[in-house]
Amino acid sequence: MTDSMAFSIGDLAREFDITTRTIRHYEDIGLLKPQRSGQTRIYSPEDRTRLRLILRGKRLGFSLEESRAIVDLYDPSHGNVEQLQTLTEHIQQQREKVTRQLRDINKMIKSLDEAEAACRKALKKARKNAPKSGGKKSGKK
Amino acid sequence: MTDSMAFSIGDLAREFDITTRTIRHYEDIGLLKPQRSGQTRIYSPEDRTRLRLILRGKRLGFSLEESRAIVDLYDPSHGNVEQLQTLTEHIQQQREKVTRQLRDINKMIKSLDEAEAACRKALKKARKNAPKSGGKKSGKK
DNA sequence: GATTACCTTTACGTAAACGTAAAGTATCTA
DNA sequence: TAGATACTTTACGTTTACGTAAAGGTAATC
């Protein structure tokens, strides 16, 4: 039960709703390095996790290069102290970026709330002025 | 004091730390429509707000087309009821996307926390094993 | 044994979001 | 009056992140 679970490229494409081309592209630029069985790519659970992180980064608007920095945080190929120190700096940078995103998102949610309220108000007013066939279920609710 | 405040393209570029080319590009695709004084563009506070919203969307990884949808929420050119209804749908969509981003961000912050902790731990261990010149300020803290 | 469903590589194409250069206009200012 | 600075347009170039053939290998199934 050590390395029992493996995935094909199609498995991952289906699971994450992306194309195989996308997955191969990530390999082209060195974000993924699956094993091979002959020609065919074999993805481990770790590869799957890396892919998940990449796609999360994408949803957050990170470039693939930025995602690389994040994914590499979880890579056990960081040994010496200097690397660890630059690593903490990287983490700090990512944290700052993400924190700013959090602020932006909260602002945007607030904006959406306001926009929705204004919209509802306008709709209410419109229905009141011209309830040509819409006055049916017009309980106060 | 109605429309007293106006900005040049350079003003806005400096304020938001972008190039004038970027601002003109947003106009090319119809995201901004500043007034003109002869050839020269004159930006109102409303234009400035639109630009701010666009850039916020960018930081959140929105495409300019997506940002257009958001910016248009605040545009007073939405009059009739059907438009208002599709508008609420748009708002709902944006809210869902942003909500998912919020989840992603929280996950990522958590991940960063863990990565940082693991990193500190590794550094501590490294200093303990080889304190060649680093044992100086090594109070428990 | 032919079809179907996977997988592979190589390679040119493309949309988005600007960058960058060229060439010209208008306004200060030394 | 000659820069220097800031504005303008036109237009080709570039990067990122894949899309989309083309051409083929392998393996199960009808």
Short mmCIF file of C-alpha atoms (C1' of nucleotides) in Angstrom, two decimals:
data_model
loop_
_atom_site.label_atom_id
_atom_site.label_comp_id
_atom_site.label_asym_id
_atom_site.label_seq_id
_atom_site.Cartn_x
_atom_site.Cartn_y
_atom_site.Cartn_z
CA MET A 1 0.00 0.00 0.00
CA THR A 2 2.95 2.26 -0.59
CA ASP A 3 2.45 3.48 -4.13
CA SER A 4 -0.68 1.62 -4.98
CA MET A 5 -2.66 4.55 -6.33
CA ALA A 6 -1.84 5.76 -9.79
CA PHE A 7 -3.65 7.90 -12.33
CA SER A 8 -3.61 8.24 -16.07
CA ILE A 9 -3.53 11.62 -17.73
CA GLY A 10 -7.14 11.13 -18.68
CA ASP A 11 -8.11 10.37 -15.09
CA LEU A 12 -6.71 13.68 -13.90
CA ALA A 13 -8.13 15.58 -16.85
CA ARG A 14 -11.58 14.27 -16.02
CA GLU A 15 -11.26 14.82 -12.31
CA PHE A 16 -10.18 18.43 -12.62
CA ASP A 17 -12.11 19.23 -15.78
CA ILE A 18 -9.13 20.28 -17.85
CA THR A 19 -7.68 18.95 -21.07
CA THR A 20 -4.80 16.53 -21.34
CA ARG A 21 -3.03 19.21 -23.33
CA THR A 22 -3.08 21.39 -20.25
CA ILE A 23 -1.53 18.68 -18.12
CA ARG A 24 1.16 18.03 -20.71
CA HIS A 25 1.81 21.72 -20.87
CA TYR A 26 2.45 21.79 -17.15
CA GLU A 27 4.94 19.03 -17.68
CA ASP A 28 6.54 20.92 -20.56
CA ILE A 29 7.35 23.80 -18.27
CA GLY A 30 8.48 21.51 -15.48
CA LEU A 31 5.56 21.79 -13.09
CA LEU A 32 4.86 18.08 -13.21
CA LYS A 33 7.21 15.17 -13.64
CA PRO A 34 5.19 11.98 -13.72
CA GLN A 35 6.72 8.57 -14.01
CA ARG A 36 6.55 6.69 -17.24
CA SER A 37 5.47 3.23 -18.09
CA GLY A 38 7.05 2.99 -21.50
CA GLN A 39 5.72 6.11 -23.17
CA THR A 40 2.67 6.46 -21.03
CA ARG A 41 2.59 8.88 -18.13
CA ILE A 42 1.75 7.54 -14.68
CA TYR A 43 0.70 10.07 -12.06
CA SER A 44 1.16 9.50 -8.34
CA PRO A 45 -1.04 10.98 -5.59
CA GLU A 46 1.73 13.55 -5.08
CA ASP A 47 1.53 14.58 -8.72
CA ARG A 48 -2.20 14.89 -8.27
CA THR A 49 -1.71 17.14 -5.27
CA ARG A 50 0.72 19.33 -7.19
CA LEU A 51 -1.82 19.64 -9.97
CA ARG A 52 -4.50 20.58 -7.48
CA LEU A 53 -2.29 23.31 -6.08
CA ILE A 54 -1.51 24.63 -9.54
CA LEU A 55 -5.18 24.85 -10.40
CA ARG A 56 -5.98 26.54 -7.12
CA GLY A 57 -3.33 29.09 -7.91
CA LYS A 58 -4.89 29.59 -11.30
CA ARG A 59 -8.28 30.30 -9.80
CA LEU A 60 -6.59 32.90 -7.64
CA GLY A 61 -5.07 34.54 -10.69
CA PHE A 62 -1.53 33.31 -10.18
CA SER A 63 0.65 32.81 -13.20
CA LEU A 64 2.11 29.37 -13.69
CA GLU A 65 5.47 30.74 -12.60
CA GLU A 66 3.95 32.02 -9.39
CA SER A 67 2.25 28.70 -8.89
CA ARG A 68 5.59 27.04 -9.37
CA ALA A 69 6.91 28.97 -6.39
CA ILE A 70 4.00 27.83 -4.29
CA VAL A 71 4.08 24.22 -5.40
CA ASP A 72 7.79 24.07 -4.72
CA LEU A 73 7.12 24.95 -1.11
CA TYR A 74 5.86 21.43 -0.66
CA ASP A 75 8.69 19.83 -2.52
CA PRO A 76 11.07 17.82 -0.35
CA SER A 77 14.03 18.92 -2.43
CA HIS A 78 14.80 21.89 -0.15
CA GLY A 79 17.63 20.93 2.08
CA ASN A 80 20.10 23.55 3.16
CA VAL A 81 19.65 26.52 5.43
CA GLU A 82 20.02 29.29 2.89
CA GLN A 83 17.33 27.74 0.79
CA LEU A 84 15.14 27.52 3.84
CA GLN A 85 15.67 31.19 4.54
CA THR A 86 14.82 32.32 1.03
CA LEU A 87 11.92 29.93 1.33
CA THR A 88 10.50 31.75 4.34
CA GLU A 89 10.85 34.95 2.38
CA HIS A 90 8.90 33.42 -0.47
CA ILE A 91 6.25 32.33 1.94
CA GLN A 92 6.04 35.82 3.35
CA GLN A 93 5.68 37.28 -0.12
CA GLN A 94 2.94 34.83 -1.02
CA ARG A 95 1.21 35.62 2.23
CA GLU A 96 1.27 39.31 1.48
CA LYS A 97 -0.13 38.82 -1.98
CA VAL A 98 -2.85 36.55 -0.70
CA THR A 99 -3.67 38.92 2.12
CA ARG A 100 -4.12 41.74 -0.36
CA GLN A 101 -6.38 39.50 -2.38
CA LEU A 102 -8.40 38.85 0.71
CA ARG A 103 -8.90 42.57 1.19
CA ASP A 104 -9.84 42.96 -2.46
CA ILE A 105 -12.33 40.16 -2.21
CA ASN A 106 -13.98 41.58 0.86
CA LYS A 107 -14.31 44.92 -0.87
CA MET A 108 -15.74 43.27 -3.90
CA ILE A 109 -18.26 41.27 -1.90
CA LYS A 110 -19.34 44.45 -0.23
CA SER A 111 -19.67 46.10 -3.61
CA LEU A 112 -21.73 43.21 -4.90
CA ASP A 113 -24.00 43.44 -1.89
CA GLU A 114 -24.59 47.10 -2.58
CA ALA A 115 -25.13 46.50 -6.26
CA GLU A 116 -27.62 43.78 -5.51
CA ALA A 117 -29.50 45.94 -3.06
CA ALA A 118 -29.72 48.77 -5.55
CA CYS A 119 -30.87 46.30 -8.14
CA ARG A 120 -33.62 44.86 -5.98
CA LYS A 121 -34.78 48.30 -5.12
CA ALA A 122 -34.98 49.26 -8.77
CA LEU A 123 -36.85 46.07 -9.58
CA LYS A 124 -39.33 46.69 -6.80
CA LYS A 125 -39.95 50.16 -8.03
CA ALA A 126 -40.37 48.94 -11.58
CA ARG A 127 -42.92 46.33 -10.53
CA LYS A 128 -44.85 48.89 -8.56
CA ASN A 129 -45.11 51.30 -11.43
CA ALA A 130 -46.04 48.78 -14.09
CA PRO A 131 -47.46 45.55 -12.63
CA LYS A 132 -48.98 44.46 -15.95
CA SER A 133 -48.95 40.73 -15.12
CA GLY A 134 -46.61 40.60 -12.25
CA GLY A 135 -48.92 41.65 -9.44
CA LYS A 136 -50.01 38.12 -8.74
CA LYS A 137 -47.79 36.71 -6.06
CA SER A 138 -47.04 40.11 -4.75
CA GLY A 139 -47.18 39.40 -1.07
CA LYS A 140 -45.02 41.77 0.92
CA LYS A 141 -42.38 39.03 1.13
CA MET B 1 -17.63 71.95 -7.44
CA THR B 2 -19.59 69.70 -9.75
CA ASP B 3 -16.95 68.41 -12.13
CA SER B 4 -14.01 70.28 -10.81
CA MET B 5 -11.67 67.31 -10.48
CA ALA B 6 -10.05 66.02 -13.61
CA PHE B 7 -7.06 63.82 -14.30
CA SER B 8 -4.64 63.40 -17.14
CA ILE B 9 -3.67 59.99 -18.38
CA GLY B 10 -0.29 60.48 -16.75
CA ASP B 11 -1.90 61.31 -13.43
CA LEU B 12 -3.76 58.04 -13.36
CA ALA B 13 -0.79 56.05 -14.62
CA ARG B 14 1.30 57.42 -11.77
CA GLU B 15 -1.38 56.94 -9.15
CA PHE B 16 -2.05 53.31 -10.03
CA ASP B 17 1.45 52.45 -11.11
CA ILE B 18 0.55 51.34 -14.59
CA THR B 19 1.56 52.60 -18.03
CA THR B 20 -0.41 55.01 -20.16
CA ARG B 21 -0.46 52.27 -22.77
CA THR B 22 -2.47 50.15 -20.37
CA ILE B 23 -5.00 52.90 -19.83
CA ARG B 24 -5.33 53.49 -23.55
CA HIS B 25 -5.76 49.78 -24.03
CA TYR B 26 -8.69 49.78 -21.63
CA GLU B 27 -10.19 52.52 -23.71
CA ASP B 28 -9.53 50.56 -26.91
CA ILE B 29 -11.69 47.73 -25.64
CA GLY B 30 -14.33 50.08 -24.31
CA LEU B 31 -13.68 49.87 -20.60
CA LEU B 32 -13.03 53.58 -20.29
CA LYS B 33 -14.51 56.48 -22.21
CA PRO B 34 -12.87 59.67 -21.02
CA GLN B 35 -13.82 63.06 -22.31
CA ARG B 36 -11.56 64.87 -24.71
CA SER B 37 -10.15 68.31 -24.73
CA GLY B 38 -9.12 68.43 -28.32
CA GLN B 39 -7.06 65.29 -28.66
CA THR B 40 -6.14 65.00 -25.04
CA ARG B 41 -7.99 62.67 -22.72
CA ILE B 42 -9.62 64.09 -19.61
CA TYR B 43 -10.55 61.64 -16.87
CA SER B 44 -13.31 62.28 -14.37
CA PRO B 45 -13.46 60.88 -10.83
CA GLU B 46 -15.94 58.31 -12.19
CA ASP B 47 -13.41 57.21 -14.79
CA ARG B 48 -10.89 56.92 -12.01
CA THR B 49 -13.23 54.72 -10.00
CA ARG B 50 -13.85 52.50 -13.00
CA LEU B 51 -10.12 52.13 -13.43
CA ARG B 52 -9.71 51.26 -9.78
CA LEU B 53 -12.35 48.54 -10.11
CA ILE B 54 -10.69 47.14 -13.21
CA LEU B 55 -7.36 46.92 -11.47
CA ARG B 56 -8.90 45.32 -8.44
CA GLY B 57 -10.43 42.72 -10.71
CA LYS B 58 -7.02 42.18 -12.26
CA ARG B 59 -5.44 41.51 -8.89
CA LEU B 60 -8.15 38.93 -8.33
CA GLY B 61 -7.31 37.24 -11.60
CA PHE B 62 -10.34 38.44 -13.54
CA SER B 63 -10.02 38.89 -17.26
CA LEU B 64 -10.79 42.31 -18.62
CA GLU B 65 -14.06 40.94 -19.97
CA GLU B 66 -15.01 39.73 -16.53
CA SER B 67 -14.01 43.07 -15.10
CA ARG B 68 -16.21 44.72 -17.67
CA ALA B 69 -19.17 42.83 -16.24
CA ILE B 70 -18.32 44.05 -12.78
CA VAL B 71 -17.64 47.61 -13.74
CA ASP B 72 -20.88 47.75 -15.66
CA LEU B 73 -22.74 46.96 -12.47
CA TYR B 74 -22.07 50.49 -11.38
CA ASP B 75 -22.98 52.03 -14.68
CA PRO B 76 -26.21 54.01 -14.65
CA SER B 77 -27.09 52.83 -18.15
CA HIS B 78 -29.19 49.92 -16.90
CA GLY B 79 -32.79 50.87 -17.15
CA ASN B 80 -35.37 48.24 -17.94
CA VAL B 81 -36.53 45.33 -15.88
CA GLU B 82 -35.14 42.52 -17.97
CA GLN B 83 -31.72 44.06 -17.81
CA LEU B 84 -32.09 44.37 -14.08
CA GLN B 85 -32.95 40.70 -13.82
CA THR B 86 -30.00 39.52 -15.88
CA LEU B 87 -28.00 41.93 -13.79
CA THR B 88 -28.92 40.18 -10.57
CA GLU B 89 -27.92 36.94 -12.20
CA HIS B 90 -24.57 38.44 -13.08
CA ILE B 91 -24.15 39.60 -9.54
CA GLN B 92 -24.93 36.13 -8.28
CA GLN B 93 -22.38 34.62 -10.63
CA GLN B 94 -19.73 37.05 -9.56
CA ARG B 95 -20.55 36.36 -5.95
CA GLU B 96 -20.13 32.65 -6.49
CA LYS B 97 -16.81 33.08 -8.17
CA VAL B 98 -15.58 35.38 -5.47
CA THR B 99 -16.83 33.08 -2.77
CA ARG B 100 -14.89 30.21 -4.26
CA GLN B 101 -11.85 32.44 -4.36
CA LEU B 102 -12.36 33.16 -0.71
CA ARG B 103 -12.32 29.44 0.05
CA ASP B 104 -9.21 29.00 -2.06
CA ILE B 105 -7.48 31.81 -0.29
CA ASN B 106 -8.27 30.46 3.13
CA LYS B 107 -6.91 27.10 2.11
CA MET B 108 -3.82 28.71 0.73
CA ILE B 109 -3.22 30.76 3.84
CA LYS B 110 -3.52 27.63 5.89
CA SER B 111 -1.07 25.90 3.58
CA LEU B 112 1.34 28.80 3.90
CA ASP B 113 1.07 28.64 7.66
CA GLU B 114 1.95 24.98 7.63
CA ALA B 115 4.77 25.49 5.19
CA GLU B 116 6.17 28.26 7.33
CA ALA B 117 5.96 26.17 10.45
CA ALA B 118 7.72 23.28 8.78
CA CYS B 119 10.32 25.70 7.55
CA ARG B 120 10.98 27.20 10.95
CA LYS B 121 11.24 23.78 12.43
CA ALA B 122 13.78 22.73 9.84
CA LEU B 123 15.77 25.91 10.43
CA LYS B 124 15.79 25.36 14.16
CA LYS B 125 17.01 21.86 13.70
CA ALA B 126 19.67 23.01 11.28
CA ARG B 127 20.95 25.64 13.72
CA LYS B 128 21.04 23.11 16.51
CA ASN B 129 23.09 20.62 14.56
CA ALA B 130 25.60 23.10 13.16
CA PRO B 131 25.75 26.34 15.19
CA LYS B 132 29.07 27.40 13.70
CA SER B 133 28.49 31.11 14.25
CA GLY B 134 24.82 31.22 14.91
CA GLY B 135 24.72 30.20 18.58
CA LYS B 136 24.96 33.75 19.78
CA LYS B 137 21.49 35.10 20.30
CA SER B 138 20.15 31.65 20.83
CA GLY B 139 17.94 32.30 23.78
CA LYS B 140 15.01 29.91 23.90
CA LYS B 141 12.88 32.58 22.30
"C1'" DG C 1 -9.63 -7.56 -38.40
"C1'" DA C 2 -11.83 -3.29 -38.02
"C1'" DT C 3 -13.61 -0.05 -34.80
"C1'" DT C 4 -13.21 2.39 -30.57
"C1'" DA C 5 -10.84 4.45 -26.93
"C1'" DC C 6 -7.08 5.48 -25.01
"C1'" DC C 7 -2.26 7.16 -25.15
"C1'" DT C 8 2.04 9.48 -27.60
"C1'" DT C 9 5.01 13.41 -30.10
"C1'" DT C 10 5.77 17.46 -32.97
"C1'" DA C 11 4.47 21.77 -34.29
"C1'" DC C 12 2.01 25.64 -35.88
"C1'" DG C 13 -1.99 28.73 -34.28
"C1'" DT C 14 -4.36 31.90 -31.15
"C1'" DA C 15 -6.53 35.08 -27.67
"C1'" DA C 16 -5.49 38.25 -24.07
"C1'" DA C 17 -3.00 42.03 -22.37
"C1'" DC C 18 -0.26 44.77 -23.07
"C1'" DG C 19 5.17 46.36 -24.76
"C1'" DT C 20 7.63 49.09 -27.80
"C1'" DA C 21 8.94 51.84 -31.56
"C1'" DA C 22 7.99 55.52 -34.83
"C1'" DA C 23 6.41 59.86 -35.90
"C1'" DG C 24 3.88 63.85 -34.90
"C1'" DT C 25 1.54 67.87 -31.81
"C1'" DA C 26 1.27 71.12 -27.90
"C1'" DT C 27 3.10 73.59 -23.98
"C1'" DC C 28 6.41 75.22 -20.78
"C1'" DT C 29 10.91 77.13 -19.82
"C1'" DA C 30 15.77 78.28 -19.76
"C1'" DT D 1 14.35 79.37 -30.11
"C1'" DA D 2 15.75 75.18 -28.75
"C1'" DG D 3 15.08 71.62 -25.61
"C1'" DA D 4 12.31 69.02 -22.31
"C1'" DT D 5 8.06 67.08 -21.09
"C1'" DA D 6 3.63 65.23 -21.85
"C1'" DC D 7 0.32 64.21 -24.87
"C1'" DT D 8 -1.36 61.82 -29.44
"C1'" DT D 9 -1.96 57.83 -33.24
"C1'" DT D 10 -0.61 53.73 -35.80
"C1'" DA D 11 1.14 49.41 -35.90
"C1'" DC D 12 3.97 45.53 -35.35
"C1'" DG D 13 6.05 42.55 -31.45
"C1'" DT D 14 5.89 39.64 -27.22
"C1'" DT D 15 4.54 36.67 -23.39
"C1'" DT D 16 1.43 33.41 -21.32
"C1'" DA D 17 -1.34 29.50 -21.54
"C1'" DC D 18 -2.82 26.75 -23.79
"C1'" DG D 19 -5.86 25.05 -28.66
"C1'" DT D 20 -5.72 22.29 -32.51
"C1'" DA D 21 -4.31 19.54 -36.03
"C1'" DA D 22 -1.42 15.73 -37.93
"C1'" DA D 23 0.42 11.33 -37.60
"C1'" DG D 24 1.02 7.54 -35.17
"C1'" DG D 25 1.32 3.38 -31.19
"C1'" DT D 26 -1.39 0.04 -28.03
"C1'" DA D 27 -5.17 -2.56 -26.17
"C1'" DA D 28 -9.87 -4.08 -25.56
"C1'" DT D 29 -14.01 -5.35 -28.01
"C1'" DC D 30 -17.42 -6.47 -31.61
#
